[in-house]
mmCIF file of C-alpha atoms in Angstrom:
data_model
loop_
_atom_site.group_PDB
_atom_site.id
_atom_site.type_symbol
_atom_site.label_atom_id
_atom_site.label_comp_id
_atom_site.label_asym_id
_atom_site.label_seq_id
_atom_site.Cartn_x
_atom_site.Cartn_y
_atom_site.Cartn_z
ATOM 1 C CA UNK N 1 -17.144 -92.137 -102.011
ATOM 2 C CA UNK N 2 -20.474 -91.051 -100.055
ATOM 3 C CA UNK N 3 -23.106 -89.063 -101.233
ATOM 4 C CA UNK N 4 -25.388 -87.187 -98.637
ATOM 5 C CA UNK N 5 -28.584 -84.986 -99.545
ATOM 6 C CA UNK N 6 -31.406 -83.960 -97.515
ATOM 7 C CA UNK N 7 -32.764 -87.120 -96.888
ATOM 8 C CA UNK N 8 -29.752 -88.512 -95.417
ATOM 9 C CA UNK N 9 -28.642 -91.556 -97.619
ATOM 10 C CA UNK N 10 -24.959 -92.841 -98.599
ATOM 11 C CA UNK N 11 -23.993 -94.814 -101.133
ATOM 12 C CA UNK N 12 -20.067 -95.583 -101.721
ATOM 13 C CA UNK N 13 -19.756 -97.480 -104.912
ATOM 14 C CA UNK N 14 -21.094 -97.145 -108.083
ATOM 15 C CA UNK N 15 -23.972 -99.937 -109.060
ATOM 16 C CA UNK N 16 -22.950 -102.150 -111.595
ATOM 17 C CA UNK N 17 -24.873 -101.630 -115.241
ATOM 18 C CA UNK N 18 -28.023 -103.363 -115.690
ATOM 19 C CA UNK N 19 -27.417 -107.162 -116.557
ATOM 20 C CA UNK N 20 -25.626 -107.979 -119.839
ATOM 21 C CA UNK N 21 -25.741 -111.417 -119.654
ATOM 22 C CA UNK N 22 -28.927 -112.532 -119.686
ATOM 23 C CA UNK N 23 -31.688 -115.218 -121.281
ATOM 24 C CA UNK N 24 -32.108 -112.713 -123.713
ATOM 25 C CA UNK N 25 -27.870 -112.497 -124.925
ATOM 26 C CA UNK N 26 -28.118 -116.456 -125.000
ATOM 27 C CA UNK N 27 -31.195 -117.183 -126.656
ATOM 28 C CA UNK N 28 -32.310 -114.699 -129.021
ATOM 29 C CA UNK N 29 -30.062 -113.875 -132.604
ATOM 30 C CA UNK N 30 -27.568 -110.666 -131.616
ATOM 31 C CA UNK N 31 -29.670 -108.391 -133.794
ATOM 32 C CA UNK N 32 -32.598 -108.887 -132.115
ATOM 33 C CA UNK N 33 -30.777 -108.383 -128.165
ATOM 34 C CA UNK N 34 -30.573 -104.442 -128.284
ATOM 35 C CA UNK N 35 -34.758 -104.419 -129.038
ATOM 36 C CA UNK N 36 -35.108 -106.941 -126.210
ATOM 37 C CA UNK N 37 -33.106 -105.049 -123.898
ATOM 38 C CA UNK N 38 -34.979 -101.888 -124.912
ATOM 39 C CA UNK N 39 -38.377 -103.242 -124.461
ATOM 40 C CA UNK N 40 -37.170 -104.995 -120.641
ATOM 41 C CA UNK N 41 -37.613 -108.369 -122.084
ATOM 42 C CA UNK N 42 -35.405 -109.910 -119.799
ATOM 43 C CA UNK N 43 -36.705 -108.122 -116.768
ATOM 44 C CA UNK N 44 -40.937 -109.354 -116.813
ATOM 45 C CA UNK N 45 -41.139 -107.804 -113.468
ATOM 46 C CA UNK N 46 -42.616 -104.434 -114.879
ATOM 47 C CA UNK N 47 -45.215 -106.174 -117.092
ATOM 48 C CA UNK N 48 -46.314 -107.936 -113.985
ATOM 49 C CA UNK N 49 -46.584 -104.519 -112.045
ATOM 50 C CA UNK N 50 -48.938 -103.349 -115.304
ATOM 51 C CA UNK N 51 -50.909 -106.272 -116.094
ATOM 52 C CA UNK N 52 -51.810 -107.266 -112.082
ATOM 53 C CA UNK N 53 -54.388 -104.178 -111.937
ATOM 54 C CA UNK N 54 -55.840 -105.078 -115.338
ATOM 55 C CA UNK N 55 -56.461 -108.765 -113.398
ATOM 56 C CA UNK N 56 -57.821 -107.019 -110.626
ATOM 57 C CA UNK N 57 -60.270 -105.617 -112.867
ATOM 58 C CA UNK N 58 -61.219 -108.039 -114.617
ATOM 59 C CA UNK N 59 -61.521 -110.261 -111.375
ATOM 60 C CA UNK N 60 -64.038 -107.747 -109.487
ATOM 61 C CA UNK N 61 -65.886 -107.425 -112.657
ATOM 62 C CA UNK N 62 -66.926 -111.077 -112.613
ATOM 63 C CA UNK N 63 -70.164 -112.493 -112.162
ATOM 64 C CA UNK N 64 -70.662 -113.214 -108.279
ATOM 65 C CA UNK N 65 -69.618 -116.994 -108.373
ATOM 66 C CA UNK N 66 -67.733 -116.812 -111.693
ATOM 67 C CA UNK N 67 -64.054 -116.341 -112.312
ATOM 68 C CA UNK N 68 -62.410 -113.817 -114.618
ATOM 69 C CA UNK N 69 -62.562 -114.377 -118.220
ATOM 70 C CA UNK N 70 -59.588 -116.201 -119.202
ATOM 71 C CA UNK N 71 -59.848 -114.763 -122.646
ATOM 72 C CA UNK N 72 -59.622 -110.797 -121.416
ATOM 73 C CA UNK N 73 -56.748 -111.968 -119.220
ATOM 74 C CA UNK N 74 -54.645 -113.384 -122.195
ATOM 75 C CA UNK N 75 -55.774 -110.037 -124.128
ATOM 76 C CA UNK N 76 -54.644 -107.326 -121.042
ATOM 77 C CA UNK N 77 -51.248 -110.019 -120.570
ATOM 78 C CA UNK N 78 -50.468 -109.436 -124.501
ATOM 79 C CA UNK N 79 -51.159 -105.529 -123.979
ATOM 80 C CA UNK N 80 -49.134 -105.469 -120.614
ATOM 81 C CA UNK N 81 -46.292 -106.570 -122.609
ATOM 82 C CA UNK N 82 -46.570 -104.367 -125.572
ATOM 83 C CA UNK N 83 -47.929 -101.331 -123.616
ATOM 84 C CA UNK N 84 -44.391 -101.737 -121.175
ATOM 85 C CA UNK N 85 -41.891 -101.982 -124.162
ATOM 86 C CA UNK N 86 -43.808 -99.079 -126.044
ATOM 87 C CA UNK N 87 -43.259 -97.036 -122.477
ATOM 88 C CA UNK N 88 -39.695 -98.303 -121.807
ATOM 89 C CA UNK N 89 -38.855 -96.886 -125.723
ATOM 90 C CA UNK N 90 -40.265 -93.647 -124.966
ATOM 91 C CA UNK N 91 -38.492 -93.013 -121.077
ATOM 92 C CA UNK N 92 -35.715 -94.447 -123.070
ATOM 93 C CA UNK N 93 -35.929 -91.989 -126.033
ATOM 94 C CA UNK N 94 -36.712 -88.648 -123.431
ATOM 95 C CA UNK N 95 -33.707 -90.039 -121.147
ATOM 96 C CA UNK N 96 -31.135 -90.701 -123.339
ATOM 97 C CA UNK N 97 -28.507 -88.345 -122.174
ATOM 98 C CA UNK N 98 -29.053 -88.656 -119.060
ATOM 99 C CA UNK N 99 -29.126 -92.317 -118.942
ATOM 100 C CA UNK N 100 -25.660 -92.155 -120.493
ATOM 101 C CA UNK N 101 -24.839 -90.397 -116.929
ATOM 102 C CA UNK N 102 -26.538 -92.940 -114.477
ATOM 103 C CA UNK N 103 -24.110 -96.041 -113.661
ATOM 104 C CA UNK N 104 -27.302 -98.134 -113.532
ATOM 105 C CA UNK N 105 -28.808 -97.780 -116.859
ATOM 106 C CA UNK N 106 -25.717 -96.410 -118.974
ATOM 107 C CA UNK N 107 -25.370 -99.596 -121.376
ATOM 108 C CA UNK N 108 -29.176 -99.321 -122.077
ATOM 109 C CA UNK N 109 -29.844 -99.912 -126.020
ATOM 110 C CA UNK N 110 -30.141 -96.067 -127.092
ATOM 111 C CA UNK N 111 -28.102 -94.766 -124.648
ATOM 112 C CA UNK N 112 -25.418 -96.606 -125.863
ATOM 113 C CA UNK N 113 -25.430 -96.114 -129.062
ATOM 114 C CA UNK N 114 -26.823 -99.878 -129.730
ATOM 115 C CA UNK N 115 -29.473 -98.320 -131.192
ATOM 116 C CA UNK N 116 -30.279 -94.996 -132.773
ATOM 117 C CA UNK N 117 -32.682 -92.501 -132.028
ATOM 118 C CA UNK N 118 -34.509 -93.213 -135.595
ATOM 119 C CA UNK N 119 -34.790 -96.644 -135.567
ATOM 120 C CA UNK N 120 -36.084 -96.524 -131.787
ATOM 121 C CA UNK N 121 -38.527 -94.299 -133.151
ATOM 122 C CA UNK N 122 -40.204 -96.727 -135.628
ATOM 123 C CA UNK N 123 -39.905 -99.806 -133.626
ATOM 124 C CA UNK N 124 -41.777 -97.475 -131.057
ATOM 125 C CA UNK N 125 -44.431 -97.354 -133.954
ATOM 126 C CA UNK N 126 -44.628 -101.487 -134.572
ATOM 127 C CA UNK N 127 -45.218 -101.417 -130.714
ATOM 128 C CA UNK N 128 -47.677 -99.377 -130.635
ATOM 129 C CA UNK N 129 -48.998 -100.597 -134.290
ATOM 130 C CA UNK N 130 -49.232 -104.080 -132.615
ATOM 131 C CA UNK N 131 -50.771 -102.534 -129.395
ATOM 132 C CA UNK N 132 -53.677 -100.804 -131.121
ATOM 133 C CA UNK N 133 -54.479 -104.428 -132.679
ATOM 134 C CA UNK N 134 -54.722 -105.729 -129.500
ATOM 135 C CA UNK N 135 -57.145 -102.784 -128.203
ATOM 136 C CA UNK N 136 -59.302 -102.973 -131.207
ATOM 137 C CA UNK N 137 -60.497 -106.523 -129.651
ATOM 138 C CA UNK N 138 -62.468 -104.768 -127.220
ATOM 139 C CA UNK N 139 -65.579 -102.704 -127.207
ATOM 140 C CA UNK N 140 -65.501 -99.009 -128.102
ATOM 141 C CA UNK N 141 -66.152 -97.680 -124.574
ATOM 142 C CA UNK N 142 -62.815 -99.714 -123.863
ATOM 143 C CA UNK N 143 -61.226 -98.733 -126.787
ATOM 144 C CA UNK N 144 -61.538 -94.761 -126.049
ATOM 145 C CA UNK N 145 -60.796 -95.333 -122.413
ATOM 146 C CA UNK N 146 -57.210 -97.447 -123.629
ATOM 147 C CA UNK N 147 -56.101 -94.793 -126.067
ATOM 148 C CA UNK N 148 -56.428 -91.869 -123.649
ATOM 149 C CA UNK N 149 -53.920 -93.939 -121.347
ATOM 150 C CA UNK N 150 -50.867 -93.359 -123.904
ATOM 151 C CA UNK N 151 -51.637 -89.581 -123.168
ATOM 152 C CA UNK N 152 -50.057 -90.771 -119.902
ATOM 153 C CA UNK N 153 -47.388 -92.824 -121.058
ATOM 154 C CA UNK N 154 -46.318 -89.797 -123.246
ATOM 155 C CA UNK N 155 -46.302 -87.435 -120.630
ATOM 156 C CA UNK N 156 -44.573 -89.828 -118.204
ATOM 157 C CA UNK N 157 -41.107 -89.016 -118.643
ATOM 158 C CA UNK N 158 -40.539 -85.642 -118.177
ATOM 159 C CA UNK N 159 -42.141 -85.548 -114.855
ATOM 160 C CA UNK N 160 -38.827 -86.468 -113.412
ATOM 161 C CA UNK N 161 -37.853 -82.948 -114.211
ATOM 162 C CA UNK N 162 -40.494 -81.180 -113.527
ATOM 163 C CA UNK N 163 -41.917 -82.598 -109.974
ATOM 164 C CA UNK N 164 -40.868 -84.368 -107.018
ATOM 165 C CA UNK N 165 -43.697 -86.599 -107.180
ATOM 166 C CA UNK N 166 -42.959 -88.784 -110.533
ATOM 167 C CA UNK N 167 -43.905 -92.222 -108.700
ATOM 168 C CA UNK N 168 -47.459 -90.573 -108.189
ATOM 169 C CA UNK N 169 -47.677 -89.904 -112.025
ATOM 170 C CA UNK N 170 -46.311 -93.171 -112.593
ATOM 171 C CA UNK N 171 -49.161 -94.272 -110.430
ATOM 172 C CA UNK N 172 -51.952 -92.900 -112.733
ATOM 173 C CA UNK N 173 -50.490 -94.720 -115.644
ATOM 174 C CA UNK N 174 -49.133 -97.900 -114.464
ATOM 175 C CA UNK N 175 -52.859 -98.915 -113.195
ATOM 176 C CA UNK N 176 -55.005 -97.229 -115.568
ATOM 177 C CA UNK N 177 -55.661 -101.166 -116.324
ATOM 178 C CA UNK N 178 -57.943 -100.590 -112.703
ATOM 179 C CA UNK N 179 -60.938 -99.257 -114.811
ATOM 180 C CA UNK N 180 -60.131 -100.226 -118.044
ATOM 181 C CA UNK N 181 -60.528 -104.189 -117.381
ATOM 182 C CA UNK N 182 -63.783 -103.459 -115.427
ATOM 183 C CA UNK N 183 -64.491 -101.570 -118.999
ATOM 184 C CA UNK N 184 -63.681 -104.403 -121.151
ATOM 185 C CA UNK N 185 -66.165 -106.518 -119.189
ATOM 186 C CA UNK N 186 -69.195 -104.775 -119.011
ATOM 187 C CA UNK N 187 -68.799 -101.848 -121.504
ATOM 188 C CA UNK N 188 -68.518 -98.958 -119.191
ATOM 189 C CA UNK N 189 -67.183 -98.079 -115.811
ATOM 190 C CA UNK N 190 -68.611 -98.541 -112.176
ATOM 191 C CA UNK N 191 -67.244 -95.713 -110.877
ATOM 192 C CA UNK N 192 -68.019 -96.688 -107.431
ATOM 193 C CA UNK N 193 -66.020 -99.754 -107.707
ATOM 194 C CA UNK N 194 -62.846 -98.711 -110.396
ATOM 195 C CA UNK N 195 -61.951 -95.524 -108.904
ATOM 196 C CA UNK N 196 -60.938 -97.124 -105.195
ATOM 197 C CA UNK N 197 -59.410 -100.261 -107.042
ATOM 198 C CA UNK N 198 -57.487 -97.327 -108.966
ATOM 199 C CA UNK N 199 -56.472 -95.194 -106.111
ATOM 200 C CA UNK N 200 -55.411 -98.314 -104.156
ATOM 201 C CA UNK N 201 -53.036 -99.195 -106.855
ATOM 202 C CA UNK N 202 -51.494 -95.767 -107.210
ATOM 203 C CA UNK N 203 -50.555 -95.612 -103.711
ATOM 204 C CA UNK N 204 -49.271 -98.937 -104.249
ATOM 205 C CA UNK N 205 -47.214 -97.629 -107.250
ATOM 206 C CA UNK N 206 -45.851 -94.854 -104.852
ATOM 207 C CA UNK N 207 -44.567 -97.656 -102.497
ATOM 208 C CA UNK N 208 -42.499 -100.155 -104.755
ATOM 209 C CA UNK N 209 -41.567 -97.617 -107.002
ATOM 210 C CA UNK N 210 -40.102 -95.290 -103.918
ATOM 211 C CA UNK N 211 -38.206 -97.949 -102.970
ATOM 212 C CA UNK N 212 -36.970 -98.535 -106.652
ATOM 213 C CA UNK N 213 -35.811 -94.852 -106.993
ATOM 214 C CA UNK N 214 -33.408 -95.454 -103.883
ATOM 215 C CA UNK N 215 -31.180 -97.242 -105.968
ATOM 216 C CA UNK N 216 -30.489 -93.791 -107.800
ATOM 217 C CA UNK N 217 -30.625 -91.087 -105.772
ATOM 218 C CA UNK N 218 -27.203 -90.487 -105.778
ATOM 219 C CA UNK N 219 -27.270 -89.916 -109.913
ATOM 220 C CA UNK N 220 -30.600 -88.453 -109.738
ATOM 221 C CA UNK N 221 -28.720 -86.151 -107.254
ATOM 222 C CA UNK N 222 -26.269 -85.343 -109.975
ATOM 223 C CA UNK N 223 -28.124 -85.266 -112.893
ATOM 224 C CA UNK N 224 -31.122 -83.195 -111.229
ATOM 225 C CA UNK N 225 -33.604 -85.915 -111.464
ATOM 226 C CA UNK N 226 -36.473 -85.452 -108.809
ATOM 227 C CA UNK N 227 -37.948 -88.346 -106.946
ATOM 228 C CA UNK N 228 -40.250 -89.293 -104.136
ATOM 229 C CA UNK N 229 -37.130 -91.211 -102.826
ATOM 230 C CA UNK N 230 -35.271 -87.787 -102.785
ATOM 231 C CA UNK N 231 -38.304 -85.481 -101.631
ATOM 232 C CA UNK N 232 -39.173 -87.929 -98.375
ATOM 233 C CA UNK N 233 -35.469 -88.497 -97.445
ATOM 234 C CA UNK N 234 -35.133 -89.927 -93.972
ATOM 235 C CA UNK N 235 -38.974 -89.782 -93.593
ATOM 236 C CA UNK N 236 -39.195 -92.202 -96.490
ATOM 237 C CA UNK N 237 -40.952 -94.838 -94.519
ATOM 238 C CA UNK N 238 -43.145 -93.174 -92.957
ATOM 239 C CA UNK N 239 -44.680 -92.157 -96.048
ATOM 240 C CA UNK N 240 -44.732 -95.721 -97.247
ATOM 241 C CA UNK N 241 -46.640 -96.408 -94.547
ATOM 242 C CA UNK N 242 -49.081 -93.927 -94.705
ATOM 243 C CA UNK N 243 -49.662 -94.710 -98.659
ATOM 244 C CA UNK N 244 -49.825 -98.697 -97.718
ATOM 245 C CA UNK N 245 -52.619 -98.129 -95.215
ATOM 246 C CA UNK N 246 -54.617 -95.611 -97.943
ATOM 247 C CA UNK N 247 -54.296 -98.501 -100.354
ATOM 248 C CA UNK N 248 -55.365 -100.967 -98.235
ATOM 249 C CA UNK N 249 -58.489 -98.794 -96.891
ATOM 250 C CA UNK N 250 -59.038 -98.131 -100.789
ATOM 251 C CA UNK N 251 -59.052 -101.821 -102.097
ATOM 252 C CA UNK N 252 -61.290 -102.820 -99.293
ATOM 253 C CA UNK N 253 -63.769 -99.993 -99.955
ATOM 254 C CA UNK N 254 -63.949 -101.553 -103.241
ATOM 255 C CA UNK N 255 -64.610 -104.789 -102.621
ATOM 256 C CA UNK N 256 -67.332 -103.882 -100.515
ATOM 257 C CA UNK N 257 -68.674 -101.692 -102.469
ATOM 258 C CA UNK N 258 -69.301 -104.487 -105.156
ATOM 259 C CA UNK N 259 -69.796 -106.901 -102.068
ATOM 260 C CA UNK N 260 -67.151 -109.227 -102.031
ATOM 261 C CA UNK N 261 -67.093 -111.522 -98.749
ATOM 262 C CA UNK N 262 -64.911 -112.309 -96.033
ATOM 263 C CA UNK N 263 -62.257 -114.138 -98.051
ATOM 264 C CA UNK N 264 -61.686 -111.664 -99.913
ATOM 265 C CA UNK N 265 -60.681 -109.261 -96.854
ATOM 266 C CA UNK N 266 -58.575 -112.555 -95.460
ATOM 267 C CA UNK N 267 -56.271 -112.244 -98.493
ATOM 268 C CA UNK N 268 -56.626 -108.482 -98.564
ATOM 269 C CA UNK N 269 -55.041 -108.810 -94.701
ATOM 270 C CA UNK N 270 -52.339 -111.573 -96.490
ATOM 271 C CA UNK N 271 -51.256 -108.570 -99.056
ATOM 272 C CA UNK N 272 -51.054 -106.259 -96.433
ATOM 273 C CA UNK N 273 -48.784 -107.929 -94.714
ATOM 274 C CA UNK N 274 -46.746 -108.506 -97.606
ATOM 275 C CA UNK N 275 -46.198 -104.376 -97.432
ATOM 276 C CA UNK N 276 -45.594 -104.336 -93.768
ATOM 277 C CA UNK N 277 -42.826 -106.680 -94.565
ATOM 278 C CA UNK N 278 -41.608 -104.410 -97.516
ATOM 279 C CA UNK N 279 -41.684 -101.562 -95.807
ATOM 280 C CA UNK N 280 -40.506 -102.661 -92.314
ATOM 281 C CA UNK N 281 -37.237 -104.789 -93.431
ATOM 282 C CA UNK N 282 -36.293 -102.598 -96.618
ATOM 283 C CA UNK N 283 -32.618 -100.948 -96.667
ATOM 284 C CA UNK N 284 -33.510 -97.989 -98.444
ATOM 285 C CA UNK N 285 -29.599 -97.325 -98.623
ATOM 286 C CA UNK N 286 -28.324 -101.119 -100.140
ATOM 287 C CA UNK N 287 -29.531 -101.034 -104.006
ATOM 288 C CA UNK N 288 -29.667 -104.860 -103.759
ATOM 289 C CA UNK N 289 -32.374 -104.914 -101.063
ATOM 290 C CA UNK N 290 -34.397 -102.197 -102.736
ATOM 291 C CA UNK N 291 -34.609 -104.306 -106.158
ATOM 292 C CA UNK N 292 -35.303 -107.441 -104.363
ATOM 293 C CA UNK N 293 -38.354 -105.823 -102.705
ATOM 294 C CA UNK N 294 -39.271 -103.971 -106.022
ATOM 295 C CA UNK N 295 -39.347 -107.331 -107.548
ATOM 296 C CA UNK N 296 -41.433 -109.246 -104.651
ATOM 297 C CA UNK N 297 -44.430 -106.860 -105.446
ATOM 298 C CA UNK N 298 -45.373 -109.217 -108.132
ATOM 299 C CA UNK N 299 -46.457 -111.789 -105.378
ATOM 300 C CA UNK N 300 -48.610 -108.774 -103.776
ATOM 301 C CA UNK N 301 -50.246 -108.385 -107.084
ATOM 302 C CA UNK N 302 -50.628 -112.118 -106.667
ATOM 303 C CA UNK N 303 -52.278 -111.853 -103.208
ATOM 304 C CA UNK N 304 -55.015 -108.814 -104.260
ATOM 305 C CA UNK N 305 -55.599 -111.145 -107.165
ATOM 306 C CA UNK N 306 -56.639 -114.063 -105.391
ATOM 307 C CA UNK N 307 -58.500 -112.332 -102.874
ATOM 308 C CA UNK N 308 -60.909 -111.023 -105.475
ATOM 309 C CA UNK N 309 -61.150 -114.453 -107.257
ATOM 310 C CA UNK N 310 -62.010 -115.697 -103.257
ATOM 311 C CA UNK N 311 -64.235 -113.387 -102.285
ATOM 312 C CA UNK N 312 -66.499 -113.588 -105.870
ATOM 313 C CA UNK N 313 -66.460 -117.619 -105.755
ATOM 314 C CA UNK N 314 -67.337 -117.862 -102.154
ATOM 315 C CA UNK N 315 -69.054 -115.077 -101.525
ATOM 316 C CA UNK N 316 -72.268 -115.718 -99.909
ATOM 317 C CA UNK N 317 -74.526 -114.716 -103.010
ATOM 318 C CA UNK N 318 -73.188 -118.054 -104.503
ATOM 319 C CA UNK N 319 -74.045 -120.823 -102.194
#
């Protein structure tokens, strides 16, 4: 069976359903699986794509010489993990029926019935309970600026129906950590330094998470979901490209705005590359490839990590 749209793709089987046989089915007791599958326990790679701008943050915010506080990264890892459950919960809660439709994600906890729409709804609330602890370690400028993110995480979900641009909404929220961890540090915001570090990692967003959406578009086509990875169609990497070069440009203007040195632009070149090689070698029309470049973004949060921690530990204000 092939499905064709405007942007050209096929896809002749059905994907299997997410993994049911995981760390999580083998270690934890069975009443506690459905909440782990709910919250993406057993997949970390989405609390890596949310915590890496918080590091990034945190990193540029340093003292020239000094690395990031180990402390506020242990805090922003804590409220990566709670802040991606609380969001999985409430996509999961908005997309129940439709999930139920989607060969991908139809034995997901809720929309299988594993758990119900009340009792989703409170462990939503112990998410969030336990995420508000964690926010209420850090000053009040911080804690104002972290609250008005789940404003964001509300609105997230419906975007899907609503625009053909949900990646770039995803965007905004996934790296709001870009000028909160900068926040957390020094009590306010640098503008001049947090807003590119934030626009470089939305147009980051809009790469791995275009690529992720090609593993649906044939549901999304017959649920009427909208998605970048519909809207671009065959011009899809073209427009990876363009939004890889505007993050690029946007993390560099960054670091030199808070005057990182030249190994920080060396790794910035390594990370870079790590997109070419996304973009360049991805099947946008084999679901396998797609996840397995989804997944390697990780190591590009990696790379832009490092290459802050480089270029504030050698930069030349420190020897």
């Amino acid at each position: 069976r092939a499905v064709s749209n405007r942007g050209g793709f096929a896809a002749s089987e059905d994907p299997a359903p997410e993994a049911s046989n995981t760390w999580v089915e083998n270690v934890l007791p069975s009443s506690m699986v459905p909440y782990a599958k709910l919250i993406r326990l057993d997949r970390p790679i989405g609390t890596a794509l949310l915590a890496w701008p918080c590091f990034w943050s945190i990193a540029l915010a340093a003292p020239v010489g000094a690395l990031p506080d180990v402390g506020l990264l242990a805090t922003f890892g804590v409220g990566s993990l709670l802040l991606r459950g609380a969001g999985c919960t409430v996509n999961d809660l908005w997309d129940r029926d439709i999930d139920s439709k989607v060969a991908r994600t139809r034995n997901r906890p809720i929309a299988s019935g594993a758990i119900s729409v009340p009792k989703a709804v409170a462990f939503l609330g112990a998410q969030l309970g336990l995420g508000l602890i964690v926010l209420l370690q850090l000053n009040d400028y911080s804690k104002i600026l972290g609250a008005s993110s789940l404003a964001l995480v509300g609105a997230y979900p419906a975007m899907k129906r609503i625009t053909n641009w949900p990646q770039a909404f995803l965007g905004l929220t996934f790296n709001w950590g870009a000028l909160l961890g900068w926040a957390a540090v020094h009590g306010s915001c640098d503008w001049g330094a947090v807003l590119p570090l934030y626009a470089s990692g939305v147009a980051w967003t809009l790469v791995y998470d275009t690529i992720y959406a090609h593993q649906d578009k044939s549901d999304d086509v017959k649920v009427g979901v909208k998605s970048t990875a519909l809207h671009f169609g065959d011009d899809t990497k073209k427009y990876l490209s363009a939004f890889a070069v505007a993050g690029t440009s946007a993390l560099c203007a960054s670091g030199a705005y808070v005057g990182l040195d030249w190994p920080f632009y060396a790794g910035v070149a390594t990370a870079a590359s790590h997109l070419v090689w996304q973009i360049s070698t991805v099947d946008l029309n084999d679901r396998d490839d797609c996840a397995a470049k989804f997944k390697s973004n990780s190591t590009y949060g990696a790379l832009v990590f490092a290459s802050i921690i480089a270029g504030k530990t050698l930069s030349l204000g420190s020897l």
